[in-house]
Coordinates of C-alpha atoms in Angstrom, one line a residue:
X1 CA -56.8 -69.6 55.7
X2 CA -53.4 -70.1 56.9
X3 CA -52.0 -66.9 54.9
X4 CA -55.5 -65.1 56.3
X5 CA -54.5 -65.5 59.7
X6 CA -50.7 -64.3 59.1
X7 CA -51.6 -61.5 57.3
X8 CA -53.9 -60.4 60.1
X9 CA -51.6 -60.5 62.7
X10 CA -49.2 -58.7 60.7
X11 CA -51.9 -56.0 60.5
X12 CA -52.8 -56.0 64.2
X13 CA -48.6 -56.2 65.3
X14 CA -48.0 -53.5 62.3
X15 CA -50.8 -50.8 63.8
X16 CA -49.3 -51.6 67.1
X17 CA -45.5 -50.6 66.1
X18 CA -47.4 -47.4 64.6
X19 CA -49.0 -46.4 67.5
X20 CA -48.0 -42.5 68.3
X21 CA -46.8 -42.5 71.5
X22 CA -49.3 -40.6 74.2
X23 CA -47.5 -37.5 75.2
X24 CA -46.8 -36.7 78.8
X25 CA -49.8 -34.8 80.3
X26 CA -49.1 -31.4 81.8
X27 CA -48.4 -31.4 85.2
X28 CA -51.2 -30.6 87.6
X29 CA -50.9 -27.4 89.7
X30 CA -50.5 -27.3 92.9
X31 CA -52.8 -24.7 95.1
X32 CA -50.3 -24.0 97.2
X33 CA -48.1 -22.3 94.3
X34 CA -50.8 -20.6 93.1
X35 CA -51.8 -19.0 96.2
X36 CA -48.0 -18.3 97.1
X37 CA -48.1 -15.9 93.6
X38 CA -51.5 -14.8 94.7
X39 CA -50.2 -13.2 97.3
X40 CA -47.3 -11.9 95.8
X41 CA -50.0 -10.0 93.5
X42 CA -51.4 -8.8 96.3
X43 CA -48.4 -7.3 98.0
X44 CA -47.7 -5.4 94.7
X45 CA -50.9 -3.8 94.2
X46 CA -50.3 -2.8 97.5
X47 CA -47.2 -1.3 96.9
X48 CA -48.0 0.3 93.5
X49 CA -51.1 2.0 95.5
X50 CA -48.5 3.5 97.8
X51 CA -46.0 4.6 95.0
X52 CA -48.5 6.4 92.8
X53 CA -50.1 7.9 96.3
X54 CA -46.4 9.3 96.5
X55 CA -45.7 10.0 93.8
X56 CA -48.4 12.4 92.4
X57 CA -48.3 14.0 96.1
X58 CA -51.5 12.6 96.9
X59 CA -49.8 12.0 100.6
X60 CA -47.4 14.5 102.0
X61 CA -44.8 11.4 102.5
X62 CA -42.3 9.9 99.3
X63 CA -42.0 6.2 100.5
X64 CA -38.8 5.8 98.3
X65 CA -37.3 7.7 101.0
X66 CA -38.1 5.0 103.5
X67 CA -35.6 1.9 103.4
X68 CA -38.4 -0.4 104.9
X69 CA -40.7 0.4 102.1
X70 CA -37.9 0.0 99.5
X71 CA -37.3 -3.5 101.1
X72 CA -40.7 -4.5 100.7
X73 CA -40.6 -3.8 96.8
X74 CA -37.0 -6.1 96.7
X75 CA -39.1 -8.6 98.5
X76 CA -42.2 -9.0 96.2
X77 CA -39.6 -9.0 93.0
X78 CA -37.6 -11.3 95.0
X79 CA -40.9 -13.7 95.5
X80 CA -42.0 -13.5 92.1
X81 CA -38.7 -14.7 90.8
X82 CA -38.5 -17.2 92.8
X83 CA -41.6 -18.7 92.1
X84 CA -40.6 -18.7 88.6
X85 CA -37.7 -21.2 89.7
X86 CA -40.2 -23.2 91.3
X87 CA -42.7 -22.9 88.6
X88 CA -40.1 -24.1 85.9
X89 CA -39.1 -27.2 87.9
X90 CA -42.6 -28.3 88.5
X91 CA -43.9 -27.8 84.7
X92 CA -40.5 -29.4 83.2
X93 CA -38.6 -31.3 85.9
X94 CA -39.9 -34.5 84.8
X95 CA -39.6 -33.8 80.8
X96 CA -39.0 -30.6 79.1
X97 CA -42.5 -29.7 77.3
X98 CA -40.7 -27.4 74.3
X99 CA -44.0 -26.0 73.1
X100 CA -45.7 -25.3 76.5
X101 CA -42.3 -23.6 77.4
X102 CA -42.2 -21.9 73.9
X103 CA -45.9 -20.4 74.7
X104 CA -45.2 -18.8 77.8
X105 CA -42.0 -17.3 76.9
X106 CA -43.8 -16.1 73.6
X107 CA -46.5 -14.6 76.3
X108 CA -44.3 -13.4 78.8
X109 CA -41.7 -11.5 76.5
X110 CA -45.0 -10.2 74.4
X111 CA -46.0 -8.5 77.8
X112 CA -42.9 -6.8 78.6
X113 CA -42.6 -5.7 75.2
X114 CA -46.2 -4.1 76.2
X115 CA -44.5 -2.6 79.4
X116 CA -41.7 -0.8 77.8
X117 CA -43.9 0.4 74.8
X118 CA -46.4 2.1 78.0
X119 CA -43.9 3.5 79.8
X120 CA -42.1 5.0 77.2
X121 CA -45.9 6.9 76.3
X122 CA -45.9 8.2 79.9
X123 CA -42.4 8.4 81.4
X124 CA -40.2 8.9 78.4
X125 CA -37.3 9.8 81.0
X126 CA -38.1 6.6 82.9
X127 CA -39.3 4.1 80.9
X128 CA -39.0 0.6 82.0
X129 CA -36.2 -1.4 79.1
X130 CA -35.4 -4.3 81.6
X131 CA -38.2 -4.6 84.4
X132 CA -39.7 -7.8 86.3
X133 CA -41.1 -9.1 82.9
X134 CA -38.0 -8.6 81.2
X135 CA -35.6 -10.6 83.8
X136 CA -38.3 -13.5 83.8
X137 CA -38.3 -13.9 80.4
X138 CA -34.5 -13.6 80.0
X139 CA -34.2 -16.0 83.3
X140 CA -36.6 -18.8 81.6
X141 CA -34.4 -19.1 78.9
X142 CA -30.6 -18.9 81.6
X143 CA -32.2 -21.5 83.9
X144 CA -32.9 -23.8 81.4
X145 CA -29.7 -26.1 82.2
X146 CA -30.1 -25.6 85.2
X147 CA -33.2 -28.4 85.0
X148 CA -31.0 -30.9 84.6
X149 CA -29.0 -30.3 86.9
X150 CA -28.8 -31.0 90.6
X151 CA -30.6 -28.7 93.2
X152 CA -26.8 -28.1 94.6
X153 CA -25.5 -26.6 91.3
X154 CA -28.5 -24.0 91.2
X155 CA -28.1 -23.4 95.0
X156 CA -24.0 -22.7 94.1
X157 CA -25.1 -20.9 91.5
X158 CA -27.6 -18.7 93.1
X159 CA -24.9 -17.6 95.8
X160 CA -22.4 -16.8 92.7
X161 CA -24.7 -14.6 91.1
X162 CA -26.0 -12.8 94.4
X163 CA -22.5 -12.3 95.4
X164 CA -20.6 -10.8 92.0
X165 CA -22.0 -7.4 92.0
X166 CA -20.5 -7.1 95.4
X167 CA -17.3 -7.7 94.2
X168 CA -17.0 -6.4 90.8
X169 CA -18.1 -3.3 88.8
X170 CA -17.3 -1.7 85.9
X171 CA -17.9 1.6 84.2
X172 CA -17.8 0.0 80.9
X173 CA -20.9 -2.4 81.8
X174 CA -22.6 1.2 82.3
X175 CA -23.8 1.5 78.7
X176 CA -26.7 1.2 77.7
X177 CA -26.4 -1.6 75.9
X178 CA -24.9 -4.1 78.9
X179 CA -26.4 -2.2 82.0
X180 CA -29.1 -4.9 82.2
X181 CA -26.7 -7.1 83.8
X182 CA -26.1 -5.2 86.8
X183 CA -22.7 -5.4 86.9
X184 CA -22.4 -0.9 86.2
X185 CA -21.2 1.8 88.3
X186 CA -24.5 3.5 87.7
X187 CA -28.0 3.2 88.3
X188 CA -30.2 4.0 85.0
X189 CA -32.8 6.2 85.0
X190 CA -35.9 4.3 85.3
X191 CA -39.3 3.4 86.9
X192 CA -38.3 -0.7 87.3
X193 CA -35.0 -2.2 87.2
X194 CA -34.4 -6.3 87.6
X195 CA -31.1 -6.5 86.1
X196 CA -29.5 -10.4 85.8
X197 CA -27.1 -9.6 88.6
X198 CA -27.8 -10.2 91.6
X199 CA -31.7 -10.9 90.9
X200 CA -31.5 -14.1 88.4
X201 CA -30.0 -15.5 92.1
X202 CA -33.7 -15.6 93.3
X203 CA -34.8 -17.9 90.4
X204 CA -31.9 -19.9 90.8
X205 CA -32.6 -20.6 94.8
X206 CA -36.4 -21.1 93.6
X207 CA -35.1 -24.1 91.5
X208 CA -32.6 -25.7 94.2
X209 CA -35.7 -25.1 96.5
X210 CA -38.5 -26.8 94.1
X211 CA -35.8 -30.0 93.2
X212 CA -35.5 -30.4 97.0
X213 CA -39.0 -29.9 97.6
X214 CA -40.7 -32.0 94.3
X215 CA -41.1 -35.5 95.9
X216 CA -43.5 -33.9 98.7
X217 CA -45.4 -31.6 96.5
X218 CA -46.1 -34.9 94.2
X219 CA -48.6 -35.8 97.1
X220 CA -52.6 -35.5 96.7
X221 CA -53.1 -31.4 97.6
X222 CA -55.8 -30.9 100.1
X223 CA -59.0 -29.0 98.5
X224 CA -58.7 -25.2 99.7
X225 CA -61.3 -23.1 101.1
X226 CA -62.8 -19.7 99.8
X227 CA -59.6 -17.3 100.4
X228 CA -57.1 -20.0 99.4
X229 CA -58.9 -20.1 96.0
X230 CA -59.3 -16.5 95.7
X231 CA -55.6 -16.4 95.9
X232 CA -55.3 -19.3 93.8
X233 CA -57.5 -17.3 91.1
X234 CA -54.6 -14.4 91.2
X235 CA -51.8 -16.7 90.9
X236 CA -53.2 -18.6 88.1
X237 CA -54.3 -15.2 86.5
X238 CA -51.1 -13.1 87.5
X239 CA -49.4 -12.0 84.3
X240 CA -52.6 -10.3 83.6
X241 CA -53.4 -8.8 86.5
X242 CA -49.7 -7.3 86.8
X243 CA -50.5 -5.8 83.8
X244 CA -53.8 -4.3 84.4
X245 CA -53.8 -2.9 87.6
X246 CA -51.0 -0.3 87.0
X247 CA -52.5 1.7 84.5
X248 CA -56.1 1.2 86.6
X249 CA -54.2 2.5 89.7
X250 CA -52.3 5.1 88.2
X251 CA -54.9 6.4 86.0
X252 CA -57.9 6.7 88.3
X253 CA -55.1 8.7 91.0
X254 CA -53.9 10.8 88.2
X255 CA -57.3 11.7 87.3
X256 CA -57.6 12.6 90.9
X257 CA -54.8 14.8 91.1
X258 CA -55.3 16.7 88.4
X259 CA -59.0 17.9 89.8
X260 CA -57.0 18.1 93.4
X261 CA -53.6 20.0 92.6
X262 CA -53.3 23.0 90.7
X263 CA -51.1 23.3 87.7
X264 CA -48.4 25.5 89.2
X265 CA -48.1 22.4 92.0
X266 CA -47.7 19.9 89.4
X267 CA -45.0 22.0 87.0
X268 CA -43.1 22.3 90.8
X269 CA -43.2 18.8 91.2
X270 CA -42.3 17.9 87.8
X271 CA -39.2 19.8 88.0
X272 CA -38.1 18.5 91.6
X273 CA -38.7 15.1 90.0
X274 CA -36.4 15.7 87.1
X275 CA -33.9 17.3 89.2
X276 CA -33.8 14.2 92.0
X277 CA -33.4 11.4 89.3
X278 CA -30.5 13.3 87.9
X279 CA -28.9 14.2 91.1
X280 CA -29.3 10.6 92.0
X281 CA -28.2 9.2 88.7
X282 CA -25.0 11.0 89.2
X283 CA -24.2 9.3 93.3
X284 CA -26.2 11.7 95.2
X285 CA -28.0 9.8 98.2
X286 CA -32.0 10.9 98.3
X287 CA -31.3 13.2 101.3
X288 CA -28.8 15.6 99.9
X289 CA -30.5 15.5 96.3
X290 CA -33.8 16.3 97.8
X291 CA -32.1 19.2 99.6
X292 CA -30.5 20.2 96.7
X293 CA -33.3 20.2 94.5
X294 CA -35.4 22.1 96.9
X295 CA -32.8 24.8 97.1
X296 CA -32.4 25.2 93.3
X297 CA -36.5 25.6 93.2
X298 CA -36.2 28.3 95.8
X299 CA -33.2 30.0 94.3
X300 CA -35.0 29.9 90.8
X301 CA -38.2 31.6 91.9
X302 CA -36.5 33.9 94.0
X303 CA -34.1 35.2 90.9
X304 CA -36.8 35.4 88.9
X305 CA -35.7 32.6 86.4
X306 CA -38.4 30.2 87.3
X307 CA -40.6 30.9 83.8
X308 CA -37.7 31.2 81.9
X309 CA -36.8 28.0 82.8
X310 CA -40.7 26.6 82.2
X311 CA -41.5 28.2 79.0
X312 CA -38.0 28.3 76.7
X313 CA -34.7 27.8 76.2
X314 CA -32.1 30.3 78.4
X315 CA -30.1 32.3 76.7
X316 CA -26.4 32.2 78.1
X317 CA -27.0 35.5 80.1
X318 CA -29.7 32.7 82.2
X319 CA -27.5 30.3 82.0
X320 CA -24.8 31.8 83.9
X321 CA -27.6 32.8 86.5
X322 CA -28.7 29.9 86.8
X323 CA -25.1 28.3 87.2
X324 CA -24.8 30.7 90.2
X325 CA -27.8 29.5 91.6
X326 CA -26.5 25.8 91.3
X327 CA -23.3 26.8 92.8
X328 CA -24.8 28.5 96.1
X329 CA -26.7 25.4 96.5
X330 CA -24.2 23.3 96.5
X331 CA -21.7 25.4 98.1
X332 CA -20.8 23.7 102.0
X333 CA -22.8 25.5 104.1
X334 CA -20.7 27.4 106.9
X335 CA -21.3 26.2 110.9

């Protein structure tokens, strides 16, 4: 009996030791996150409406010539990234969850892979290599020290970043191969650009912010009402609703532009297009390249060049026509 007992409780203290231990459970959201990337989604549509509005000349204005309007993109970027701060600290503050953190990334990378591949069908001269997606997949895998950290090294941090592009460039970090840091001379050709410098600075104050923030947003959340939730819906749901709405947008205005402007209007804005991004992509400021542009479309058209230039390649008798052309519109105008 005696042996009985002993070898029972060796059973029952043996399945004990073998217990797996319960993994932590994943941390619960909090609406007021969700509804803080909800309307960061909404912003963006909003500003995507505008672009493609401006863009295929559906509105006699181009809002990239408006600084406010340019400001308002910088600050949606600037709030998804720093949601993405706050985001990491709150899922992995209290215990880094590899696989969760594995699955996202996986997601998120998979997506701007998706972005660039799109693009590249429609813009090939613009396509987007290192957009919004591409920094927050890139900035998942930079912050990750920075979780163990305190919130003061990631605030440090963020100023460091923020502050090195206005204090160093180089022509050599230019290439194509090193111009996603930020740190070139020039500005690539291309529809989004979210390089590491300054912009990883947003994700870094999102952290110092989140660590300094944590012990309140432990606290029982308070049941939102209808629009909270609705917001809540699009910041639970927002990687695929950045990636839908674009090519929703875009397409239905396209469509719409296509019935609305004729052909000759489209070739024109085509090539002032073309001609804008690589006046700009050489230091031109969008005032004189849009005066220069529009001068070279005049001066085209009025030598009679403009088909040539449309339908083939000019022979060098065009081309030194042409060059004429480009040097009358950039010649200083007398007073």
């Amino acid at each position: 009996m005696t042996n009985r007992r002993d070898k029972a409780g060796e059973l029952r203290h043996g399945s004990r030791m073998r217990e797996p231990a319960i993994p932590p459970s994943r941390p619960s959201r909090i609406p007021a996150i969700d509804a803080a990337r909800g309307v960061a989604i909404v912003a963006m549509v909003i500003y995507h409406f505008g672009w493609n509005l401006s863009f295929l000349e559906l509105i006699p204005v181009d809002l990239r010539d408006f600084p406010l309007w340019i400001w308002f993109g910088h600050a949606i970027a600037a709030s998804f990234l720093a949601l993405v701060g706050i985001g990491l600290v709150l899922a992995h503050g209290q215990g880094f969850g590899r696989e969760r953190f594995l699955r996202r990334l996986a997601l998120v990378a998979g997506a701007a892979a998706l972005v660039t591949a799109g693009t590249y069908l429609v813009f090939p001269d613009q396509f987007i290599f290192f957009g919004i997606l591409h920094h927050i997949a890139l900035a998942s895998l930079l912050a990750l020290p920075f979780l163990r950290w305190p919130w003061m090294v990631a605030a440090v941090a963020a100023v460091a970043v923020l502050a090195l592009p206005l204090v160093f460039k180089a022509d050599a970090l230019s290439s194509p191969w090193l111009v996603w840091l930020g740190l070139g001379t020039r500005v690539p050709s291309t529809n989004d650009f979210v390089p590491v410098f300054p912009w990883f600075a947003c994700v870094l104050a999102g952290m110092a912010m989140a660590k300094l923030w944590q012990p309140a947003a432990s606290a029982a959340p308070a049941t939102p009402g209808g629009f909270m939730r609705a917001l809540g819906w699009m910041g639970r749901n927002s990687l695929a609703i950045y990636l839908i709405h674009q090519p929703v947008l875009y397409g239905g205005l396209a469509v719409l532009a296509s019935a609305i402007l004729p052909p000759v209007d489209r070739e024109t804005r085509d090539f002032l297009l073309s001609c804008q991004q690589q006046c700009q992509s050489t230091g031109g400021d969008a005032l004189t390249c849009s005066n220069f542009c529009g001068c070279m479309l005049g001066g085209l058209k009025r030598e009679g060049l403009w088909q040539r230039v449309l339908v083939d390649m000019p022979d060098v008798t065009v081309k030194l026509r042409i060059d004429e052309v480009t040097r009358q519109c950039t010649a200083p105008k007398a007073p």
